[in-house]
Coordinates of C-alpha atoms in Angstrom, one line a residue:
X275 CA -2.2 -14.8 -7.3
X276 CA -4.8 -17.6 -7.4
X277 CA -8.2 -18.0 -5.7
X278 CA -7.8 -19.5 -2.3
X279 CA -10.0 -20.9 0.4
X280 CA -9.0 -20.5 4.1
X281 CA -7.5 -23.7 5.6
X282 CA -9.7 -26.0 7.6
X283 CA -8.6 -26.6 11.1
X284 CA -10.5 -29.9 11.3
X285 CA -12.4 -32.4 9.2
X286 CA -15.3 -31.9 11.5
X287 CA -17.9 -29.2 10.9
X288 CA -17.4 -27.1 14.0
X289 CA -14.7 -26.1 16.6
X290 CA -15.4 -25.6 20.3
X291 CA -12.8 -23.5 22.2
X292 CA -13.3 -22.3 25.8
X293 CA -17.1 -22.7 25.4
X294 CA -17.2 -20.6 22.2
X295 CA -17.9 -22.3 18.9
X296 CA -16.6 -21.5 15.5
X297 CA -16.8 -23.1 12.0
X298 CA -14.2 -25.6 10.7
X299 CA -12.1 -22.7 9.4
X300 CA -12.0 -21.1 12.9
X301 CA -14.4 -18.2 12.2
X302 CA -17.5 -17.0 14.0
X303 CA -18.9 -15.8 10.7
X304 CA -18.1 -17.8 7.6
X305 CA -19.7 -17.4 4.2
X306 CA -18.2 -20.6 3.0
X307 CA -19.8 -22.6 5.8
X308 CA -22.8 -20.3 5.8
X309 CA -22.9 -19.9 9.5
X310 CA -22.8 -17.2 12.2
X311 CA -22.0 -18.2 15.8
X312 CA -22.0 -14.8 17.4
X313 CA -25.5 -14.8 18.8
X314 CA -25.0 -18.2 20.4
X315 CA -21.6 -17.2 21.7
X316 CA -22.9 -13.9 23.1
X317 CA -25.6 -15.9 24.9
X318 CA -22.9 -17.9 26.6
X319 CA -20.9 -14.8 27.4
X320 CA -24.1 -13.2 29.0
X321 CA -25.0 -16.3 30.9
X322 CA -28.2 -16.8 29.0
X323 CA -27.1 -20.1 27.6
X324 CA -26.3 -23.1 29.8
X325 CA -22.6 -24.2 29.1
X326 CA -23.5 -27.8 30.2
X327 CA -26.0 -28.0 27.3
X328 CA -23.2 -26.8 25.0
X329 CA -20.8 -29.5 26.1
X330 CA -23.5 -32.1 25.5
X331 CA -24.5 -30.7 22.1
X332 CA -23.5 -32.7 19.1
X333 CA -21.5 -31.2 16.2
X334 CA -24.7 -31.2 14.0
X335 CA -26.6 -29.4 16.7
X336 CA -23.8 -26.8 16.9
X337 CA -24.0 -26.3 13.2
X338 CA -27.7 -26.0 13.2
X339 CA -27.5 -23.3 15.9
X340 CA -24.8 -21.4 13.9
X341 CA -26.9 -21.6 10.7
X342 CA -29.8 -20.2 12.7
X343 CA -27.6 -17.4 13.8
X344 CA -26.7 -16.5 10.2
X345 CA -30.3 -16.3 9.3
X346 CA -31.1 -14.1 12.3
X347 CA -28.1 -11.9 11.9
X348 CA -29.4 -10.1 8.8
X349 CA -32.2 -8.7 10.9
X350 CA -29.8 -7.3 13.6
X351 CA -27.1 -5.7 11.6
X352 CA -26.7 -2.7 13.8
X353 CA -26.6 -4.7 17.1
X354 CA -24.0 -7.2 16.0
X355 CA -20.4 -6.9 16.9
X356 CA -17.3 -7.6 14.7
X357 CA -16.8 -11.4 14.5
X358 CA -13.9 -13.2 16.1
X359 CA -11.4 -15.6 14.5
X360 CA -9.2 -18.3 16.1
X361 CA -7.7 -19.4 12.7
X362 CA -4.2 -18.3 13.7
X363 CA -4.5 -18.7 17.4
X364 CA -5.1 -22.4 18.0
X365 CA -3.2 -25.8 18.1
X366 CA -4.9 -29.1 17.8
X367 CA -3.9 -31.1 20.9
X368 CA -4.9 -34.4 19.3
X369 CA -7.1 -35.0 22.3
X370 CA -10.8 -35.8 21.9
X371 CA -13.9 -35.3 23.9
X372 CA -16.4 -38.2 23.8
X373 CA -20.1 -38.6 24.0
X374 CA -21.6 -40.8 26.8
X375 CA -22.0 -43.6 24.2
X376 CA -18.3 -43.4 23.3
X377 CA -18.7 -41.5 20.0
X378 CA -16.4 -38.4 19.3
X379 CA -18.0 -35.1 20.0
X380 CA -15.2 -32.5 19.4
X381 CA -11.4 -31.9 19.4
X382 CA -9.6 -30.3 22.3
X383 CA -7.7 -27.1 21.3
X384 CA -4.8 -25.2 22.9
X385 CA -3.4 -21.7 22.3
X386 CA -0.3 -21.3 20.2
X387 CA 1.6 -18.9 22.6
X388 CA 1.4 -21.2 25.7
X389 CA 0.2 -24.6 24.3
X390 CA -2.4 -24.4 27.0
X391 CA -5.8 -26.2 26.5
X392 CA -8.7 -23.7 26.5
X393 CA -6.3 -21.0 27.7
X394 CA -8.3 -18.4 29.5
X395 CA -5.6 -15.7 28.8
X396 CA -5.5 -16.2 25.0
X397 CA -9.2 -17.1 24.7
X398 CA -10.5 -14.2 26.8
X399 CA -13.5 -13.7 24.6
X400 CA -14.9 -10.6 26.4
X401 CA -11.4 -9.0 26.3
X402 CA -11.0 -9.8 22.6
X403 CA -14.4 -8.4 21.7
X404 CA -13.7 -5.2 23.6
X405 CA -10.3 -4.9 21.9
X406 CA -11.9 -5.2 18.4
X407 CA -14.5 -2.5 19.3
X408 CA -11.8 -0.1 20.6
X409 CA -9.7 -0.7 17.5
X410 CA -12.6 0.3 15.3
X411 CA -13.4 3.4 17.3
X412 CA -9.8 4.7 17.4
X413 CA -9.3 7.4 14.8
X414 CA -5.5 7.2 15.1
X415 CA -5.8 3.7 13.6
X416 CA -7.0 5.2 10.4
X417 CA -4.1 7.6 10.3
X418 CA -1.7 4.8 10.7
X419 CA -3.5 2.8 8.0
X420 CA -3.0 5.6 5.5
X421 CA 0.7 6.0 6.5
X422 CA 1.1 2.3 6.0
X423 CA -0.6 2.4 2.6
X424 CA 1.8 5.2 1.6
X425 CA 4.8 3.2 2.9
X426 CA 3.7 0.2 0.8
X427 CA 3.9 2.5 -2.2
X428 CA 7.4 3.6 -1.1
X429 CA 6.2 7.0 0.0
X430 CA 8.0 7.0 3.4
X431 CA 7.1 10.1 5.4
X432 CA 9.0 10.9 8.6
X433 CA 7.9 8.9 11.5
X434 CA 6.9 12.0 13.5
X435 CA 5.0 13.8 10.7
X436 CA 2.2 16.0 12.0
X437 CA 0.4 16.2 8.7
X438 CA -3.4 16.0 9.3
X439 CA -5.3 12.9 8.2
X440 CA -7.0 14.7 5.3
X441 CA -3.6 15.9 3.9
X442 CA -2.3 12.3 4.2
X443 CA -5.4 11.0 2.4
X444 CA -4.8 13.6 -0.4
X445 CA -1.3 12.3 -0.9
X446 CA -2.6 8.8 -1.1
X447 CA -5.2 9.7 -3.7
X448 CA -2.5 11.5 -5.8
X449 CA -0.2 8.5 -5.5
X450 CA -2.9 6.1 -6.7
X451 CA -3.6 8.3 -9.7
X452 CA 0.1 8.5 -10.5
X453 CA 0.6 4.7 -10.4
X454 CA -2.2 4.4 -12.9
X455 CA -1.0 7.2 -15.1
X456 CA -4.4 8.8 -15.1
X457 CA -3.9 12.0 -16.9
X458 CA -7.2 11.9 -18.8
X459 CA -10.0 13.0 -16.6
X460 CA -12.9 12.4 -16.4
X461 CA -13.0 8.8 -17.8
X462 CA -16.3 7.8 -19.4
X463 CA -16.0 4.0 -20.2
X464 CA -19.3 4.2 -22.2
X465 CA -17.6 6.4 -24.8
X466 CA -14.5 4.3 -25.2
X467 CA -14.2 1.7 -27.9
X468 CA -13.9 -2.0 -26.9
X469 CA -10.4 -3.3 -26.3
X470 CA -9.1 -5.3 -29.2
X471 CA -5.5 -5.8 -28.2
X472 CA -3.6 -8.7 -29.9
X473 CA -1.8 -9.8 -26.7
X474 CA -3.5 -11.6 -23.8
X475 CA -5.3 -9.2 -21.4
X476 CA -3.0 -10.4 -18.6
X477 CA 0.1 -9.3 -20.6
X478 CA -1.5 -6.0 -21.4
X479 CA -2.1 -5.4 -17.6
X480 CA 1.6 -6.1 -16.8
X481 CA 3.2 -2.8 -16.1
X482 CA 6.4 -1.8 -14.4
X483 CA 9.2 0.7 -14.6
X484 CA 12.9 0.6 -15.6
X485 CA 14.0 -0.2 -12.0
X486 CA 11.9 -3.4 -12.1
X487 CA 13.1 -4.3 -15.6
X488 CA 16.7 -3.8 -14.5
X489 CA 16.3 -5.8 -11.3
X490 CA 14.6 -8.6 -13.3
X491 CA 17.5 -8.6 -15.9
X492 CA 20.1 -8.7 -13.1
X493 CA 18.2 -11.6 -11.3
X494 CA 18.2 -13.7 -14.5
X495 CA 21.8 -12.9 -15.4
X496 CA 22.8 -14.1 -11.9
X497 CA 21.0 -17.4 -12.5
X498 CA 18.2 -16.7 -10.0
X499 CA 15.5 -16.7 -12.6
X500 CA 12.8 -14.0 -13.1
X501 CA 12.3 -11.5 -10.3
X502 CA 9.6 -12.7 -7.9
X503 CA 7.4 -10.6 -5.5
X504 CA 6.3 -12.5 -2.4
X505 CA 2.5 -12.2 -1.8
X506 CA 0.8 -11.0 1.4
X507 CA 3.8 -9.0 2.6
X508 CA 3.2 -5.6 0.8
X509 CA -0.3 -4.3 0.2
X510 CA 0.7 -2.5 -3.0
X511 CA 2.5 -5.5 -4.5
X512 CA -0.7 -7.6 -3.7
X513 CA -2.9 -5.0 -5.3
X514 CA -0.9 -5.1 -8.5
X515 CA -1.2 -8.8 -8.6
X516 CA -5.0 -8.7 -7.9
X517 CA -5.5 -6.2 -10.8
X518 CA -3.8 -8.6 -13.2
X519 CA -5.7 -11.5 -11.7
X520 CA -9.0 -9.9 -12.4
X521 CA -8.0 -9.2 -16.0
X522 CA -6.8 -12.8 -16.5
X523 CA -10.0 -14.2 -14.9
X524 CA -12.3 -12.1 -17.1
X525 CA -10.6 -13.2 -20.2
X526 CA -11.1 -16.8 -19.1
X527 CA -14.8 -16.2 -18.6
X528 CA -15.0 -15.3 -14.9
X529 CA -16.9 -12.1 -14.8
X530 CA -17.4 -11.9 -11.0
X531 CA -15.0 -12.2 -8.1
X532 CA -14.9 -11.7 -4.3
X533 CA -11.8 -10.3 -2.6
X534 CA -11.7 -11.6 1.0
X535 CA -9.2 -12.0 3.8
X536 CA -8.6 -15.3 5.5
X537 CA -10.5 -14.2 8.6
X538 CA -13.5 -13.2 6.4
X539 CA -14.0 -9.9 8.2
X540 CA -14.0 -7.8 5.1
X541 CA -14.7 -8.3 1.4
X542 CA -15.0 -6.5 -1.9
X543 CA -17.5 -7.9 -4.4
X544 CA -16.8 -7.1 -8.1
X545 CA -18.6 -7.7 -11.4
X546 CA -16.7 -6.8 -14.6
X547 CA -18.8 -4.9 -17.2
X548 CA -16.3 -4.8 -20.0
X549 CA -12.8 -4.0 -21.3
X550 CA -12.2 -0.7 -23.1
X551 CA -9.4 1.1 -24.9
X552 CA -8.1 4.2 -23.1
X553 CA -5.5 5.7 -25.5
X554 CA -3.9 2.3 -26.1
X555 CA -4.3 1.2 -22.5
X556 CA -6.8 -1.5 -21.4
X557 CA -9.5 -0.2 -19.0
X558 CA -11.8 -2.7 -17.2
X559 CA -15.1 -1.1 -16.2
X560 CA -16.8 -2.7 -13.2
X561 CA -19.3 -2.3 -10.3
X562 CA -18.2 -3.1 -6.8
X563 CA -19.6 -3.4 -3.3
X564 CA -17.9 -3.3 0.0
X565 CA -18.9 -5.5 2.9
X566 CA -17.2 -4.9 6.3
X567 CA -20.4 -5.1 8.4
X568 CA -20.8 -7.5 11.3
X569 CA -23.1 -10.0 9.5
X570 CA -21.3 -9.9 6.1
X571 CA -24.8 -10.1 4.5
X572 CA -23.8 -8.4 1.3
X573 CA -21.1 -10.9 0.5
X574 CA -23.3 -13.8 1.5
X575 CA -26.0 -12.7 -1.0
X576 CA -23.4 -11.9 -3.8
X577 CA -21.6 -15.2 -3.5
X578 CA -24.9 -17.1 -3.3
X579 CA -26.1 -15.4 -6.5
X580 CA -22.9 -16.4 -8.3
X581 CA -23.2 -20.0 -7.1
X582 CA -26.7 -20.2 -8.4
X583 CA -25.6 -18.7 -11.7
X584 CA -22.8 -21.3 -12.1
X585 CA -19.4 -21.4 -10.4
X586 CA -17.4 -21.2 -13.6
X587 CA -18.0 -17.4 -13.8
X588 CA -17.0 -16.7 -10.3
X589 CA -13.6 -16.5 -8.5
X590 CA -12.5 -16.0 -4.9
X591 CA -9.3 -14.1 -4.4
X592 CA -7.5 -14.2 -1.1
X593 CA -6.8 -10.5 -0.2
X594 CA -5.4 -9.3 3.1
X595 CA -7.2 -6.6 5.0
X596 CA -4.4 -4.2 4.2
X597 CA -4.6 -4.9 0.5
X598 CA -8.4 -4.5 0.5
X599 CA -8.1 -1.1 2.2
X600 CA -5.7 0.1 -0.5
X601 CA -7.8 -1.5 -3.3
X602 CA -11.0 0.2 -1.9
X603 CA -9.2 3.6 -2.0
X604 CA -8.1 3.0 -5.6
X605 CA -11.6 2.1 -6.7
X606 CA -12.9 5.2 -4.9
X607 CA -10.4 7.4 -6.6
X608 CA -11.3 6.0 -10.0
X609 CA -15.1 6.2 -9.2
X610 CA -14.6 9.9 -8.7
X611 CA -13.2 10.2 -12.2
X612 CA -16.3 8.8 -13.8
X613 CA -19.0 11.4 -14.8
X614 CA -21.5 11.7 -12.0
X615 CA -24.5 11.0 -14.3
X616 CA -23.0 7.7 -15.5
X617 CA -24.7 4.6 -13.8
X618 CA -24.6 0.9 -14.4
X619 CA -27.6 -1.5 -14.3
X620 CA -27.3 -3.4 -11.0
X621 CA -28.6 -6.9 -10.2
X622 CA -30.7 -7.5 -7.2
X623 CA -27.7 -8.7 -5.1
X624 CA -25.8 -5.6 -6.1
X625 CA -27.8 -2.9 -4.3
X626 CA -25.5 -0.2 -3.1
X627 CA -22.7 -1.1 -5.6
X628 CA -20.8 1.7 -7.3
X629 CA -19.3 2.0 -10.8
X630 CA -15.5 2.3 -11.1
X631 CA -12.7 0.9 -13.2
X632 CA -9.1 -0.5 -13.1
X633 CA -6.2 0.0 -15.4
X634 CA -2.6 -1.4 -15.3
X635 CA -0.7 -0.3 -12.2
X636 CA 3.0 0.5 -12.0
X637 CA 5.3 1.5 -9.1
X638 CA 5.9 5.2 -8.4
X639 CA 9.0 6.7 -10.0
X640 CA 11.6 8.3 -7.7
X641 CA 10.6 11.7 -9.0
X642 CA 7.0 11.1 -8.1
X643 CA 8.0 9.8 -4.7
X644 CA 10.0 13.0 -4.2
X645 CA 7.0 15.2 -5.0
X646 CA 4.8 13.2 -2.6
X647 CA 7.4 13.5 0.3
X648 CA 7.5 17.3 0.1
X649 CA 5.2 19.8 1.7
X650 CA 5.2 18.0 5.0
X651 CA 3.8 20.9 6.9
X652 CA 4.9 22.4 10.2
X653 CA 6.8 19.8 12.3
X654 CA 4.9 20.8 15.4
X655 CA 1.3 21.2 14.4
X656 CA 1.2 19.9 10.8
X657 CA -0.4 23.2 9.4
X658 CA 0.9 24.8 6.2
X659 CA 4.5 25.9 6.7
X660 CA 5.6 29.1 5.0
X661 CA 8.3 30.5 7.4
X662 CA 11.8 29.0 7.1
X663 CA 14.4 28.9 9.8
X664 CA 16.4 32.1 9.1
X665 CA 19.7 30.5 10.3
X666 CA 19.8 27.4 8.1
X667 CA 16.9 27.6 5.7
X668 CA 16.4 23.8 6.0
X669 CA 13.1 23.6 7.8
X670 CA 9.8 25.5 7.7
X671 CA 7.2 26.4 10.3
X672 CA 3.7 27.8 10.4
X673 CA 4.9 30.7 12.6
X674 CA 7.2 31.8 15.5
X675 CA 5.3 29.9 18.2
X676 CA 5.9 26.5 16.7
X677 CA 9.4 27.5 15.7
X678 CA 10.3 28.3 19.3
X679 CA 8.7 25.1 20.5
X680 CA 10.8 23.1 18.0
X681 CA 14.1 24.8 18.6
X682 CA 15.4 22.3 21.2
X683 CA 15.0 19.5 18.7
X684 CA 16.2 21.5 15.7
X685 CA 19.1 23.2 17.4
X686 CA 21.7 20.5 16.7
X687 CA 20.8 20.2 13.0
X688 CA 20.7 23.9 12.6
X689 CA 24.2 24.3 14.0
X690 CA 25.5 21.4 12.0
X691 CA 24.4 23.0 8.7
X692 CA 25.6 26.5 9.7
X693 CA 28.9 25.1 10.8
X694 CA 29.3 22.6 8.0
X695 CA 31.7 22.8 5.1
X696 CA 30.0 24.7 2.3
X697 CA 31.9 24.4 -1.0
X698 CA 31.2 26.1 -4.4
X699 CA 30.6 23.9 -7.4
X700 CA 30.1 24.7 -11.0
X701 CA 27.7 22.5 -12.9
X702 CA 26.7 22.1 -16.6
X703 CA 23.7 20.8 -18.4
X704 CA 25.7 17.9 -19.8
X705 CA 29.1 16.3 -19.0
X706 CA 32.3 18.2 -20.0
X707 CA 34.9 16.3 -22.0
X708 CA 38.2 17.9 -23.0
X709 CA 36.7 21.3 -22.1
X710 CA 33.6 20.9 -24.3
X711 CA 30.1 20.2 -23.1
X712 CA 28.7 17.0 -24.7
X713 CA 25.1 16.0 -25.2
X714 CA 24.0 13.2 -22.9
X715 CA 20.9 11.4 -21.9
X716 CA 20.2 10.4 -18.3
X717 CA 18.1 7.3 -17.8
X718 CA 16.3 7.0 -14.5
X719 CA 16.0 3.4 -13.4
X720 CA 13.0 4.3 -11.3
X721 CA 11.0 6.3 -13.8
X722 CA 8.0 4.9 -15.7
X723 CA 8.8 6.9 -18.8
X724 CA 11.9 8.3 -20.6
X725 CA 12.8 11.8 -19.3
X726 CA 12.1 14.8 -21.4
X727 CA 15.0 16.7 -22.9
X728 CA 15.2 20.5 -22.4
X729 CA 14.9 22.5 -25.5
X730 CA 17.5 25.1 -24.5
X731 CA 21.0 24.9 -22.9
X732 CA 20.3 28.2 -21.1
X733 CA 20.5 28.1 -17.3
X734 CA 17.7 26.3 -15.5
X735 CA 15.2 28.4 -13.5
X736 CA 16.1 29.1 -9.9
X737 CA 12.8 28.3 -8.2
X738 CA 14.5 28.3 -4.7
X739 CA 15.9 31.8 -4.7
X740 CA 18.5 32.3 -2.0
X741 CA 16.9 29.6 0.2
X742 CA 18.6 26.3 1.1
X743 CA 17.2 23.1 -0.4
X744 CA 18.1 19.5 -0.7
X745 CA 20.0 18.0 -3.6
X746 CA 21.1 14.5 -4.5
X747 CA 24.7 14.1 -5.6
X748 CA 25.5 10.8 -7.4
X749 CA 29.1 9.7 -8.1
X750 CA 29.9 7.6 -11.2
X751 CA 29.5 3.9 -10.8
X752 CA 32.8 3.3 -12.8
X753 CA 35.8 5.5 -12.3
X754 CA 37.8 4.4 -15.3
X755 CA 37.9 7.7 -17.4
X756 CA 39.5 10.0 -14.8
X757 CA 39.6 13.1 -17.1
X758 CA 35.9 12.8 -18.1
X759 CA 34.3 12.1 -14.7
X760 CA 31.3 14.0 -13.5
X761 CA 28.8 13.8 -10.7
X762 CA 25.1 14.1 -11.3
X763 CA 23.3 16.6 -9.1
X764 CA 19.6 17.5 -9.0
X765 CA 16.9 18.6 -6.6
X766 CA 13.8 16.7 -5.4
X767 CA 11.5 17.8 -8.2
X768 CA 14.2 18.1 -10.8
X769 CA 13.7 21.8 -11.4
X770 CA 17.3 21.6 -12.4
X771 CA 19.7 18.8 -13.2
X772 CA 23.4 19.2 -13.9
X773 CA 26.8 17.6 -14.0
X774 CA 29.7 18.6 -11.7
X775 CA 33.0 17.7 -13.5
X776 CA 36.1 16.6 -11.6
X777 CA 38.3 18.7 -13.8
X778 CA 36.5 22.0 -13.0
X779 CA 35.7 21.2 -9.4
X780 CA 38.7 19.3 -7.8
X781 CA 38.1 20.6 -4.3
X782 CA 34.4 19.7 -4.3
X783 CA 35.2 16.3 -5.8
X784 CA 37.7 15.5 -3.1
X785 CA 35.3 16.4 -0.3
X786 CA 32.3 14.7 -1.9
X787 CA 34.1 11.5 -2.6
X788 CA 35.1 11.2 1.1
X789 CA 31.3 10.9 1.8
X790 CA 30.8 8.1 -0.8
X791 CA 34.3 6.5 -1.4
X792 CA 35.1 4.6 -4.5
X793 CA 34.6 0.8 -3.9
X794 CA 31.9 1.4 -1.3
X795 CA 28.3 0.6 -1.8
X796 CA 27.4 4.3 -1.2
X797 CA 27.0 6.0 -4.5
X798 CA 24.8 9.0 -3.6
X799 CA 24.4 11.6 -0.8
X800 CA 21.7 14.1 0.0
X801 CA 23.0 17.5 1.1
X802 CA 21.7 21.1 1.7
X803 CA 22.6 23.5 -1.1
X804 CA 21.9 27.0 -2.4
X805 CA 22.0 28.4 -5.9
X806 CA 24.7 31.0 -6.0
X807 CA 24.6 31.7 -9.7
X808 CA 23.2 30.5 -13.0
X809 CA 25.6 27.6 -13.1
X810 CA 26.9 27.5 -9.6
X811 CA 25.9 25.8 -6.3
X812 CA 27.1 26.0 -2.8
X813 CA 26.8 22.6 -1.1
X814 CA 27.2 21.7 2.6
X815 CA 29.2 18.6 1.8
X816 CA 29.8 17.1 5.3
X817 CA 26.4 17.4 6.9
X818 CA 23.5 15.1 5.9
X819 CA 19.9 15.8 6.7
X820 CA 18.3 14.3 9.8
X821 CA 15.8 12.5 7.7
X822 CA 17.2 10.7 4.6
X823 CA 14.9 11.3 1.6
X824 CA 13.5 8.6 -0.6
X825 CA 14.0 10.2 -4.0

């Protein structure tokens, strides 16, 4: 990811669309052009400014009015609305409006959906302003934002989840701690020694898991080159790139940066304090400030201070609103891990900034995703669910009232599980070859670390009791050694993991292989199961859960 500046719509200094004026980038508020057109535009909307004067106004007069608006805006922070942007809404018609003396005044613009000049439907300024205000006031929007952030990290909760917002936020905070492998808390950068790694800081901040390494190797072996991750499509992918970009910039002498979206509605201002060694991992300590206020005064002041200090030490990083929301959450999580008494010396333009840090970020492992997609609460109200359906044991409720309410929806699944084909299977800790159990290691392509090996070959603990729970059953990728074949089986949190051999379980194998035939792309199934003994399971082989898990 490289610093980027929003595209200019025109070589001229201002854009006039349906009587509203914007900067050359298409923004009402722009820290690059140092202008704020909202007060002038609001006067037009309220009828306190003569539109005929606007049409006769030169581009320079427009810019002067917008500059004046920027200066006045800082005194009216609470009264100002969110700024509008037409950056992605307009088309240049190629037509020009002329002054009386024949000189060009401004370009004529049309809307993209209808190609209509000064379209009153697309450029309904009052309607757009009201829509922005309603969007900000809608609490359900925040819930959807958190769910979207979790989805970006591959934590895909059921579409109809009723978990309260605070529970979703807890899951997000846990996920952000996991992707950073933050096991040492609290973190006091002032007590860590300086980072003295031999490799470039950018390389030290590159972190992935075995799944990415495998996909990258496969991509190169197929002649497609190294695996690439498109920017601005996934907030978590963008966040990982930004973290590496900040590290790379700092090593090149750029101590400060601003993360800002193309519409310039939100920004995160960052100043790096130093790089430290956290148990062999580089940690960048920093101070940061958030600016999502109507006038964007904070980012104006921060950027202006960096320009005066010299542009070499300053970088602008294009960051979508979705990425910024996730990055803010990460900085907040990390700030909470810093001792409360620890403060950083702030510069005049950094009033209100907070201390935080960043470390290398990796994707979640499938085991971690599995843990984050459990405890989804009562499907009706979202409260803590402790009472399972007595018939199928596959779903839990907060109590009988919600269970009765949900019965119409759950009835089909409940009958499917009860009426399904339940087959007994014997499993072992390791694969069985010629009647003997052999030691084996299982590598998870989606884990960040190598799995731990159990010290004992005794039976794994039965944490589920006699209740039904989900297991994943995986068939072998290659079926060449018929006598030695075994399927891998484990639950969501890997409280147990075993191998189901074909020799000892021919009936189960036949039924399971019908669900994931050899030669097909399907190599795993999720099924309800119960522990029936130390080394035995009963599995409902022909009925899959209504929601397919992500682990």
